[in-house]
Coordinates of C-alpha atoms in Angstrom, one line a residue:
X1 CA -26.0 35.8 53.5
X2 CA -26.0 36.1 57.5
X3 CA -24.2 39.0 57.6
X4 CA -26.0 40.7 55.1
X5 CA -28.9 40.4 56.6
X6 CA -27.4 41.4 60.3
X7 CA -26.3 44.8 58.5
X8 CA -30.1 45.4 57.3
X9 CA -31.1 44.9 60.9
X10 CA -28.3 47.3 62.4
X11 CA -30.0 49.4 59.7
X12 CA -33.2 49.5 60.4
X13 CA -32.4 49.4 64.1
X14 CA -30.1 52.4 63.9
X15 CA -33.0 54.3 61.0
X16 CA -35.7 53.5 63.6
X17 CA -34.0 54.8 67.1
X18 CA -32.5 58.0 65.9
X19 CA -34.8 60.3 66.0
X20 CA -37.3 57.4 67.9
X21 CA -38.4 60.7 70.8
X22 CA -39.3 63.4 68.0
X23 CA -41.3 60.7 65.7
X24 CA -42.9 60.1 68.7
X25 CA -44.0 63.3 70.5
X26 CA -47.6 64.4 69.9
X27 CA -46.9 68.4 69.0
X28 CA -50.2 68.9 70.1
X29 CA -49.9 67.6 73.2
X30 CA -49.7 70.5 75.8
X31 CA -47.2 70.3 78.4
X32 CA -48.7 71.9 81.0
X33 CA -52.1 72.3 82.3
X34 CA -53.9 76.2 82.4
X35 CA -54.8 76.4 86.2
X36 CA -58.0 78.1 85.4
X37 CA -59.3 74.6 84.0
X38 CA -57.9 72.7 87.1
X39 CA -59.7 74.9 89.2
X40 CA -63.3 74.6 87.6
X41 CA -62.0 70.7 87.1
X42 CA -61.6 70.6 91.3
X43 CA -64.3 72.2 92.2
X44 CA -67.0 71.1 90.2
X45 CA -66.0 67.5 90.1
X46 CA -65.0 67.2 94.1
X47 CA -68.7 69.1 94.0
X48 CA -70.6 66.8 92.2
X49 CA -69.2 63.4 93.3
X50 CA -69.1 64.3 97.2
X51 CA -73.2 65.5 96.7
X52 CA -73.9 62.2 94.9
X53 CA -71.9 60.5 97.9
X54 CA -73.5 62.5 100.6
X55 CA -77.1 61.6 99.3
X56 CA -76.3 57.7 99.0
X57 CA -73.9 57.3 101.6
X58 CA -73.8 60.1 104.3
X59 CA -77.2 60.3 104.4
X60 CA -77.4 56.9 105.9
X61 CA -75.0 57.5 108.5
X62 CA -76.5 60.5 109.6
X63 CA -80.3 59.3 108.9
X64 CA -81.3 61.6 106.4
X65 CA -82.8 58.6 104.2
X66 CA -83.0 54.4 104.5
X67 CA -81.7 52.3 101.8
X68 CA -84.2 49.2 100.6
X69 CA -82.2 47.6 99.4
X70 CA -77.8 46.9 98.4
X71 CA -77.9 48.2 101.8
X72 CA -75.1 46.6 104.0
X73 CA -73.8 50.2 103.9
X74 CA -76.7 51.0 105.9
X75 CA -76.5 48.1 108.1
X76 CA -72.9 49.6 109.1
X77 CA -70.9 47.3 106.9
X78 CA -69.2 50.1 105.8
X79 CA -66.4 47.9 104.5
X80 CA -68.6 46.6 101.6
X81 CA -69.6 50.3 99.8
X82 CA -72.5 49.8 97.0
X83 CA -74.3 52.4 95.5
X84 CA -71.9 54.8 97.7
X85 CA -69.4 54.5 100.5
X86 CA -66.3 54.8 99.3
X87 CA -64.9 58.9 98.7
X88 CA -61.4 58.2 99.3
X89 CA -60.7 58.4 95.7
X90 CA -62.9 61.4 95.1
X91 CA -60.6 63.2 98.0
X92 CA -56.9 62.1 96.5
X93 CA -58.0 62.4 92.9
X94 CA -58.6 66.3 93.8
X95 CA -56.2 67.2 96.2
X96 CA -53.6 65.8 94.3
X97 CA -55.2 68.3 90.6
X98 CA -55.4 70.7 93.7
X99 CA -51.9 70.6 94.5
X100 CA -50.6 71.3 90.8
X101 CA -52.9 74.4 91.0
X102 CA -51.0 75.6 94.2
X103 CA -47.8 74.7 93.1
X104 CA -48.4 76.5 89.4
X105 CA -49.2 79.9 91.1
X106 CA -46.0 79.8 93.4
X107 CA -44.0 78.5 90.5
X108 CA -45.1 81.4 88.1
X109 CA -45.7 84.4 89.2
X110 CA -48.7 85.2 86.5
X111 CA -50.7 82.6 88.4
X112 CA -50.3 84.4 91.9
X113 CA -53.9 84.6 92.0
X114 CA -54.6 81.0 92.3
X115 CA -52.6 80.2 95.1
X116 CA -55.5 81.8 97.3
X117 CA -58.1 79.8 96.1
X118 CA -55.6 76.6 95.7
X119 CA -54.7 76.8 99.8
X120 CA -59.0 77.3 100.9
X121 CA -59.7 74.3 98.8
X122 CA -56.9 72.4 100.1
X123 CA -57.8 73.1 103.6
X124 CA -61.4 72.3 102.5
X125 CA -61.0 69.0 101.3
X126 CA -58.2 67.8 103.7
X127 CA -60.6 68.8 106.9
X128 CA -63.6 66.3 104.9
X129 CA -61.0 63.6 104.5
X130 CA -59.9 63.0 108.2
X131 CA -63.0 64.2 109.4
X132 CA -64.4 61.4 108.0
X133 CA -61.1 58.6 108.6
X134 CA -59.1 59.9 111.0
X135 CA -55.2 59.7 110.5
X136 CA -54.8 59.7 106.6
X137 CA -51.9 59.9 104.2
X138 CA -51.2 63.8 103.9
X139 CA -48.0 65.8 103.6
X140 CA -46.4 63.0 101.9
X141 CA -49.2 62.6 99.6
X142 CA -50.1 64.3 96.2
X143 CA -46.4 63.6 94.9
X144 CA -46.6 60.5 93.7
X145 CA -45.2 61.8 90.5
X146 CA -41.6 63.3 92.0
X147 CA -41.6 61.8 95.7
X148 CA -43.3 58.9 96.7
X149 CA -46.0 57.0 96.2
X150 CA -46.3 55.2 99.6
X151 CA -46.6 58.4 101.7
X152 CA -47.3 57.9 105.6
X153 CA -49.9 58.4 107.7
X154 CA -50.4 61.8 109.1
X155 CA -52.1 62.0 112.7
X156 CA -55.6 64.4 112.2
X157 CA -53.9 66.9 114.7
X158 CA -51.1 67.2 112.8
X159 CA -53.3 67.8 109.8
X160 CA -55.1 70.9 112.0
X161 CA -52.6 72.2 113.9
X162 CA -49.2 72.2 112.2
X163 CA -47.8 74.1 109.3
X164 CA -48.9 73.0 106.2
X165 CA -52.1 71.8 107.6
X166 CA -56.0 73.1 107.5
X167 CA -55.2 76.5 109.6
X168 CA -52.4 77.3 108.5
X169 CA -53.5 77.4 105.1
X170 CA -56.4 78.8 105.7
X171 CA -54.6 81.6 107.3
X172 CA -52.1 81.4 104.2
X173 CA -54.4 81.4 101.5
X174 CA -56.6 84.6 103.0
X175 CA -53.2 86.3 103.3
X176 CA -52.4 85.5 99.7
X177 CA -55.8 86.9 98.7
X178 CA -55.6 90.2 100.4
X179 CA -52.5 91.0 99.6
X180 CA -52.5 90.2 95.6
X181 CA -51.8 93.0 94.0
X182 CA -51.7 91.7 90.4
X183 CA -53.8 92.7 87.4
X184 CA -54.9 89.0 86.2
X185 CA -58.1 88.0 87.3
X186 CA -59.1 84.6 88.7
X187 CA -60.7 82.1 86.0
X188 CA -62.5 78.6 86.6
X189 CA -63.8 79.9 89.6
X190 CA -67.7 78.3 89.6
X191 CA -68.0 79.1 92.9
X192 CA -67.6 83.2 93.3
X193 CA -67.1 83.8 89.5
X194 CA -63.5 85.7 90.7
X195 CA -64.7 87.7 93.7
X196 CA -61.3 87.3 96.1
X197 CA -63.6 88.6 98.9
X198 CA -65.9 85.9 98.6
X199 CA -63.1 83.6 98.9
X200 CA -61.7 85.6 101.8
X201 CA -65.5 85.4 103.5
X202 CA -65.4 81.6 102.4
X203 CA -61.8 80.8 104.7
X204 CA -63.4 82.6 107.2
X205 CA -66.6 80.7 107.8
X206 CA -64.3 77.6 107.5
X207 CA -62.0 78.6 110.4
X208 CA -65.5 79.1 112.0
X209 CA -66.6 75.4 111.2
X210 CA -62.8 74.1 112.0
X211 CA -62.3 75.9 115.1
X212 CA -66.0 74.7 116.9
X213 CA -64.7 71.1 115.2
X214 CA -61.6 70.8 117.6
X215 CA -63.1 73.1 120.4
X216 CA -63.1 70.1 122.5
X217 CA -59.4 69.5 122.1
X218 CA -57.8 73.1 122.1
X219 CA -59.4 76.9 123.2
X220 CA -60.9 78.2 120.7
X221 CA -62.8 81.3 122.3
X222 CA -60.2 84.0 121.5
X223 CA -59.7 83.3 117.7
X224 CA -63.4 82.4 117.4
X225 CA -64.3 85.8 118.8
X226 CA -61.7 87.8 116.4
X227 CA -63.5 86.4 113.6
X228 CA -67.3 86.8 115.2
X229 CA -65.8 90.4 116.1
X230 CA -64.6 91.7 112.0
X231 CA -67.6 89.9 110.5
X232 CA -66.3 89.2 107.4
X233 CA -67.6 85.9 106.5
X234 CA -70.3 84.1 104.5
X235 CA -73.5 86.3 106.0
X236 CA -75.9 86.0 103.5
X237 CA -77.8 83.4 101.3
X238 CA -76.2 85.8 98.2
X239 CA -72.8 84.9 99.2
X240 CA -72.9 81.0 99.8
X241 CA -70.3 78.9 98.4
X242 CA -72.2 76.5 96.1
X243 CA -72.6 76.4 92.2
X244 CA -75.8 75.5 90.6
X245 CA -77.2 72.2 89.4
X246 CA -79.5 71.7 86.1
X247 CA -82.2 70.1 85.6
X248 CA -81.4 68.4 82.5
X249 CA -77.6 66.5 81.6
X250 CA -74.7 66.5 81.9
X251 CA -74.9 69.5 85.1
X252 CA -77.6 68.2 86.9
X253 CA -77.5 66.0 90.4
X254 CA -76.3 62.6 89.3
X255 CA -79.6 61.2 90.5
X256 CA -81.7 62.7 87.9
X257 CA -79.0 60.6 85.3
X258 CA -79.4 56.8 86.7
X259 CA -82.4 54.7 86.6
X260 CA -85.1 55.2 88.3
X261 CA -84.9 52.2 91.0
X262 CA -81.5 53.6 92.5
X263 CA -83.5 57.2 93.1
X264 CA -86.1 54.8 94.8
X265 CA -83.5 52.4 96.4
X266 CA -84.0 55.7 99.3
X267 CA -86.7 56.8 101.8
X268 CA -87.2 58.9 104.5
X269 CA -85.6 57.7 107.7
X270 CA -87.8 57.2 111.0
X271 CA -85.4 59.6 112.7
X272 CA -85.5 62.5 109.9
X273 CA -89.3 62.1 110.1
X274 CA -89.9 62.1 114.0
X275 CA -87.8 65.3 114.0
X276 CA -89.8 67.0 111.1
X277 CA -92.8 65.9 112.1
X278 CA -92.5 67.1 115.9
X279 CA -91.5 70.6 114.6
X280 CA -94.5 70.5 112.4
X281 CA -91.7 71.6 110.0
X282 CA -92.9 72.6 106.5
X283 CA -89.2 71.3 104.9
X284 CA -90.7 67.7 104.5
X285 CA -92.6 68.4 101.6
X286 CA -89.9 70.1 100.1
X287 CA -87.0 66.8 100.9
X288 CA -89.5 64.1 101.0
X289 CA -92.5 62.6 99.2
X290 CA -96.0 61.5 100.8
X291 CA -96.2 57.9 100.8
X292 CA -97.7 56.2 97.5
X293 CA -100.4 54.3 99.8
X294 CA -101.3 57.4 102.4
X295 CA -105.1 58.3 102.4
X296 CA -104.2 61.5 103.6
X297 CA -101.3 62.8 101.9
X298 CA -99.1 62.4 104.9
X299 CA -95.0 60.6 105.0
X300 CA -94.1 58.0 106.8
X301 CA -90.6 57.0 107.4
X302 CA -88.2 53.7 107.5
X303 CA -86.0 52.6 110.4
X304 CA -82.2 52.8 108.9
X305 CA -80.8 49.2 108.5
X306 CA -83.2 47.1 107.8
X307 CA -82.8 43.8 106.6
X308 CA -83.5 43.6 103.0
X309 CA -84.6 40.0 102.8
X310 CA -87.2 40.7 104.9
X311 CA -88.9 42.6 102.3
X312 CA -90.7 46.3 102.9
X313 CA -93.4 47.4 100.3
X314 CA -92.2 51.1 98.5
X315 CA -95.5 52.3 98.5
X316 CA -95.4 52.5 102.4
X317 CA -92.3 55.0 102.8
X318 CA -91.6 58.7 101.6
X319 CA -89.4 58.5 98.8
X320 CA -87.0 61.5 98.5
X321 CA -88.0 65.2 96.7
X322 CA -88.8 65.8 93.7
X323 CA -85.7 68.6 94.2
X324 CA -83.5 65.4 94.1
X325 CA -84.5 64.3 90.8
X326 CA -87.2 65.7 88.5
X327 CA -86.1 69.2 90.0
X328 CA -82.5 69.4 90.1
X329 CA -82.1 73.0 89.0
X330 CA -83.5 74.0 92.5
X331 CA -80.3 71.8 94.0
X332 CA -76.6 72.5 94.5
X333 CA -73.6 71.3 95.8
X334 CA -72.6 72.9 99.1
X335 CA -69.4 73.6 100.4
X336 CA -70.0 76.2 103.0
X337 CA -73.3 78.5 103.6
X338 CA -74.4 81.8 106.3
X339 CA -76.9 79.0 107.9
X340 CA -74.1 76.5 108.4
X341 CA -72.1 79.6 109.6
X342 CA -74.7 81.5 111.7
X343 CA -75.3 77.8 113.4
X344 CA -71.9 77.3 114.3
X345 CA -71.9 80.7 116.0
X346 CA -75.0 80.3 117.6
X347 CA -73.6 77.6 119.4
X348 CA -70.5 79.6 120.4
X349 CA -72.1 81.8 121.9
X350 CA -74.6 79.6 123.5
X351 CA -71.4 78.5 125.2
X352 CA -69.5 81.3 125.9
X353 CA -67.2 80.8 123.4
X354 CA -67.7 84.0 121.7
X355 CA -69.7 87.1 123.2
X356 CA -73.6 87.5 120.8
X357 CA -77.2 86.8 121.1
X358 CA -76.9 83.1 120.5
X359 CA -81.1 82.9 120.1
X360 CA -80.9 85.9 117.1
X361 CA -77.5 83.9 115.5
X362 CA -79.9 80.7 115.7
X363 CA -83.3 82.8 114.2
X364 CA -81.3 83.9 111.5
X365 CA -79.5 80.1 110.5
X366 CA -83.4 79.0 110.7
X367 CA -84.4 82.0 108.4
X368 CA -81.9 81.2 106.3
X369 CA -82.2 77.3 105.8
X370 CA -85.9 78.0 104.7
X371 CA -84.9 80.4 101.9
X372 CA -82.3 77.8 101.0
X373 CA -84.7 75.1 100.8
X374 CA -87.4 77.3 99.0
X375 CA -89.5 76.6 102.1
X376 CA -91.9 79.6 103.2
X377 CA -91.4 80.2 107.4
X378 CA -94.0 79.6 109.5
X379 CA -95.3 82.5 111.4
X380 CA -94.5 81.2 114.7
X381 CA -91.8 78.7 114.0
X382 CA -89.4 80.6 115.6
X383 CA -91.7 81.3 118.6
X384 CA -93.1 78.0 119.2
X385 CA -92.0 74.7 117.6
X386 CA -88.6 76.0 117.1
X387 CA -87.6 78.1 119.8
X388 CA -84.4 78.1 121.3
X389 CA -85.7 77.9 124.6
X390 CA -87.9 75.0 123.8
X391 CA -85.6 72.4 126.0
X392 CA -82.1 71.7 125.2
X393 CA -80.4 75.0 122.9
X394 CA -77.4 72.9 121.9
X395 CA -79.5 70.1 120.7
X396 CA -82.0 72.7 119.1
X397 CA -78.9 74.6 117.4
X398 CA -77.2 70.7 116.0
X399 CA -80.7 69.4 114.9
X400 CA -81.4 72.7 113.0
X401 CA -78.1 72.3 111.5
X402 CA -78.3 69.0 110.4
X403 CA -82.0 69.7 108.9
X404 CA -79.8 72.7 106.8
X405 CA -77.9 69.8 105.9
X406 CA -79.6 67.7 103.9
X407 CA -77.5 67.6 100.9
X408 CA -74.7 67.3 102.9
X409 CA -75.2 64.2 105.1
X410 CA -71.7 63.1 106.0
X411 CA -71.8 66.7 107.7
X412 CA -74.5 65.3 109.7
X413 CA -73.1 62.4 110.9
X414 CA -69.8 64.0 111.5
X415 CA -71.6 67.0 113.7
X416 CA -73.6 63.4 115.7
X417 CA -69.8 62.4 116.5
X418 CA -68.7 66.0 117.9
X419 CA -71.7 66.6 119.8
X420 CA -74.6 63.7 119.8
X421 CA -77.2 65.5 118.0
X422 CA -79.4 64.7 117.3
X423 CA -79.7 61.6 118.9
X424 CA -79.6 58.9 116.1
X425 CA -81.1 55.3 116.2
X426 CA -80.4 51.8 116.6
X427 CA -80.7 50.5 113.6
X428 CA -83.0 47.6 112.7
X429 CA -80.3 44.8 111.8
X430 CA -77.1 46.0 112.5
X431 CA -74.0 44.6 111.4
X432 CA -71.8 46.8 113.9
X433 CA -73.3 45.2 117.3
X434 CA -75.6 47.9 117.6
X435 CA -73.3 50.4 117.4
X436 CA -73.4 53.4 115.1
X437 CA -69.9 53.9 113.5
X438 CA -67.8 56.9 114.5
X439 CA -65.5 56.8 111.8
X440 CA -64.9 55.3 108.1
X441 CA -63.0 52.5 107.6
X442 CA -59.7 52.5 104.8
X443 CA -60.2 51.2 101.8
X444 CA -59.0 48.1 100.8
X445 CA -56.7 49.2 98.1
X446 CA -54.4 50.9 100.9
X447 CA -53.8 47.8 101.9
X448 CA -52.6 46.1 98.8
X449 CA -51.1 49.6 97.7
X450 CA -49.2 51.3 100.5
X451 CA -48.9 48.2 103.3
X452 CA -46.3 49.5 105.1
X453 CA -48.1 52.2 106.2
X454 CA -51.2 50.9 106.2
X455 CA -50.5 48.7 108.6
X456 CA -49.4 50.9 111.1
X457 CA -52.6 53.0 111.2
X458 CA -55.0 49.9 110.8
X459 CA -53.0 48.9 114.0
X460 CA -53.8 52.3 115.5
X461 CA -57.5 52.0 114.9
X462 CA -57.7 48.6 116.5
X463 CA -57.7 46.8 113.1
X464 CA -59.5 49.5 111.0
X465 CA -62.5 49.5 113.4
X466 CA -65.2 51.9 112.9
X467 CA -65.7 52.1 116.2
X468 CA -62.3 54.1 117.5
X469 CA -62.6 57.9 117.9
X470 CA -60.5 60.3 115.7
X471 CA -58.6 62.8 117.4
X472 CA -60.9 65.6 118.0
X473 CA -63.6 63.2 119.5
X474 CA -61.7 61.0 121.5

């Protein structure tokens, strides 16, 4: 009887492996993946999640807004992210879709049109990542699938400067736009709807943005001027790089989608309203709200870091817009503008970088940043509470940039590091020593994930501190 039934097992065994792979191969399961929805996937996902994390997190760090409360974030704990804090993910998750778009259009020669587009938003996203940490995992990383899923620790000027890194695939990617000569046209694209020469203008007021970013490091002047000189970059409002929110689910600012008390978790910051409020500047009714218990309609603003325990009644602080949450139609997610770009060569030229009228550069970023915002230009802004002139034209250039920026804050506090503008706070309880970090700590999961490595750049940091300089501010 044993051996009969070991023959019905051998049976059923043998029945069950033999054709065990087709049985179980979903036929509808595509094998590959149409770069056209990657692209729309990577840009409108790195889109949304960075503007969410720029409003909860970045503005803290560059004093945009005050947190009431889950706040240790904005007590410079920035090892214990809450509400926001931690985009590491948001960066790898995309580079690595990223990286299958770039590798599809040099692997098939029907998607040569995507490898433009793939390189820009490579160089995009990698800049944002060490910008904000430094040395990061990078031309190891994104092959976790074929190569290795500990990948080392690339140093931030490696990441700039060598081959493979944010230059040269800039430079790469506007070569592989301008010289595709193909007949298929470029889908997915939320951002220019196809248009290579936005792209091409997009690159271009990147290596702008890049180039004053590590103008302390290397000289910048001749290759700043060459593009200042051909003038083909973003240069209008018309040709921004941004896609549209909505105001109602599942496109608009992710705001508008969570309860109410996380929208009012954040209000004005005393910095962000000293700086509005001396330039009699219009924008505040526009970003902020007067406070619930003002007689006069008026805003008042919270010192960043305060110690929630302590206790601070709502009605006495500005929350945010109305843009920010009932409004979200009138928002979207910014990757690169003509302000950001006519501010960036404003200051150029106010330091001889590049040869222009730094004061007409500046007039036309301000100009611009009210049309953005929907804000109607004073008369004699320009003139009088916002003049170049009026004291320091660095600081005036940086704090008009950073007004621009309000839906991008981590651009903010990055542009604080490179230059010190505007001058930011000490915050109320600090849990830094009174210092304001100048960088952002690696996650924990690196740790436990990829320790090796890890280790060696926590150890090059001083223990992960967020208080060592990355490359181009040292």
């Amino acid at each position: 009887m044993k051996h009969i039934y070991s023959i019905l097992i051998l049976l059923l065994v043998v029945g069950c492996t033999k054709d065990f792979e087709e049985i179980n191969t979903n036929t509808n399961d595509p094998v590959s993946v149409q770069p056209s929805l990657l692209l729309r996937q990577v840009i409108y996902d790195f889109g949304e999640q960075m503007s969410y994390e720029g409003f909860t997190a970045g503005n803290l760090l560059g004093q945009y807004s005050t947190a009431l409360d889950f706040n240790l974030f904005d007590r410079h704990d920035l090892k214990s992210p809450q509400l926001g804090g931690n985009p590491w993910p948001i960066f790898y998750q995309n580079l690595r879709d990223n990286e299958i778009i770039l590798n599809l259009s040099q692997e098939n020669i029907a998607f040569a049109v995507y490898e433009g587009p793939a390189r820009i938003m490579k160089a995009y996203m990698a800049a944002g990542l060490t910008d904000l940490f430094g040395d990061v995992p990078y031309s190891e990383a994104f092959k976790g699938d074929t190569e290795t899923v500990t990948p080392v620790y690339d140093s931030q000027e490696s990441i700039y400067m060598d081959e493979g890194g944010i230059f040269d695939n800039l430079d790469k990617g506007i070569a592989a736009l301008e010289s595709y000569t193909g007949t298929i046209a470029l889908e997915g694209d939320i951002l220019f709807n196809g248009d290579l020469e936005g792209w091409i203008r997009f690159a271009n007021s990147l290596k702008i943005k890049y180039l004053m970013r590590v103008s302390g490091k290397i000289d910048v002047a001749s290759q700043l001027q060459a593009i200042a000189t051909d003038g083909n970059f973003i240069d209008e409002n018309s040709e921004n790089a941004i896609f549209n929110f909505t105001d109602g689910e599942p496109n608009s600012f992710r705001l508008a989608q969570l309860r109410v008390g996380d929208f009012n978790n954040y209000v004005l910051s005393e910095t962000m309203n000293e700086i509005l409020t001396d330039l009699n500047d219009p924008r505040i009714s526009q970003l902020y709200q007067p406070f619930a218990n003002s007689t006069d309609g008026g805003y008042n603003g919270l010192l960043n870091g305060i110690d929630a325990s302590a206790g601070v009644s709502l009605a006495d602080y500005s929350l945010l817009g109305a843009i920010f949450r009932e409004n979200t139609g009138l928002l979207d997610a910014n990757f690169m503008t003509s302000m950001e770009t006519h501010f960036l060569l404003a200051e150029a030229a106010q330091k001889g970088l590049i040869t222009a009228n730094a004061e007409s550069l500046y007039n036309t970023g301000i100009t611009q940043a009210f049309e953005y915002w929907q804000v109607s230009l004073p008369a004699d802004y320009l003139t009088v509470d916002a003049s170049l002139s009026n004291g320091n034209p660095i600081e005036n250039i940086i704090i008009q940039k950073w007004i621009a920026n309000s839906i991008n804050g981590y651009e903010g506090w990055i542009e604080y590091r490179r230059t010190g503008f505007p001058q930011l706070k000490t915050i109320s309880a600090s849990l830094n020593n009174n210092l304001i970090p100048i960088r952002m700590p690696y996650p924990s999961e690196e740790e436990a994930l990829n320790n090796a490595n890890y280790t060696e750049a926590s150890n090059n940091t001083e223990g992960n501190s967020i208080n060592v300089a990355v490359w181009w501010d040292e």
